[in-house]
Amino acid sequence: MTGTDTVWMTPAALAALQAELDALTAAPGDESGKARVLELRELIRRAEVGTKPDDGVVEPGMRITVTFQGDGSTETFLLGSRDLVQTDGDVEVYSPTSPLGAAINGHRVGDEVSFTAPNGAQLTVTIVAATPFA
C-alpha cells in the first residue's frame, strides 16, 4: 500500500481514530505518542468512509462470499482491516493484503480466482457474492 491509497473504514472506526487523535494531541509534550499521531493523521487523511456501490466488484468495504473449488465449502467475510472496521464481531474480516484478499480484490462476482494459501497449497475460489457492508 502506498501513501496515496485510500483506506476504507466504517464511520465508527473513523470516529474512534479521530477521538484517539484528539486525546493524543490534547497532551502536548508527550513524546511517546508522536509516531501514533502521525499514523492517525495519515489514516484519517486517506479514509474512505461509507457504503460501496452494489456493482459486484470485490474491494475493501464489501461483504464477500466465495466457494472453494476443492471441497465446495463457502466462506463469507468482510474485506477490510480489523482495526478499521469496528464490527460487533458478527462477521469475519479478511485483509485485502491476505493471500485470498489480494487474489480476489478487483475481481467480479462469477470470477474464478486461484491463490497460494499460507500453508503453500494452491486454492481456487469462485466469487459468489460481493455486496456493500452496511
Coordinates of C-alpha atoms in Angstrom, one line a residue, residues 22 124 132:
D22 CA -7.8 14.3 19.8
T124 CA -9.2 -21.8 -6.3
P132 CA -21.8 -3.5 0.3

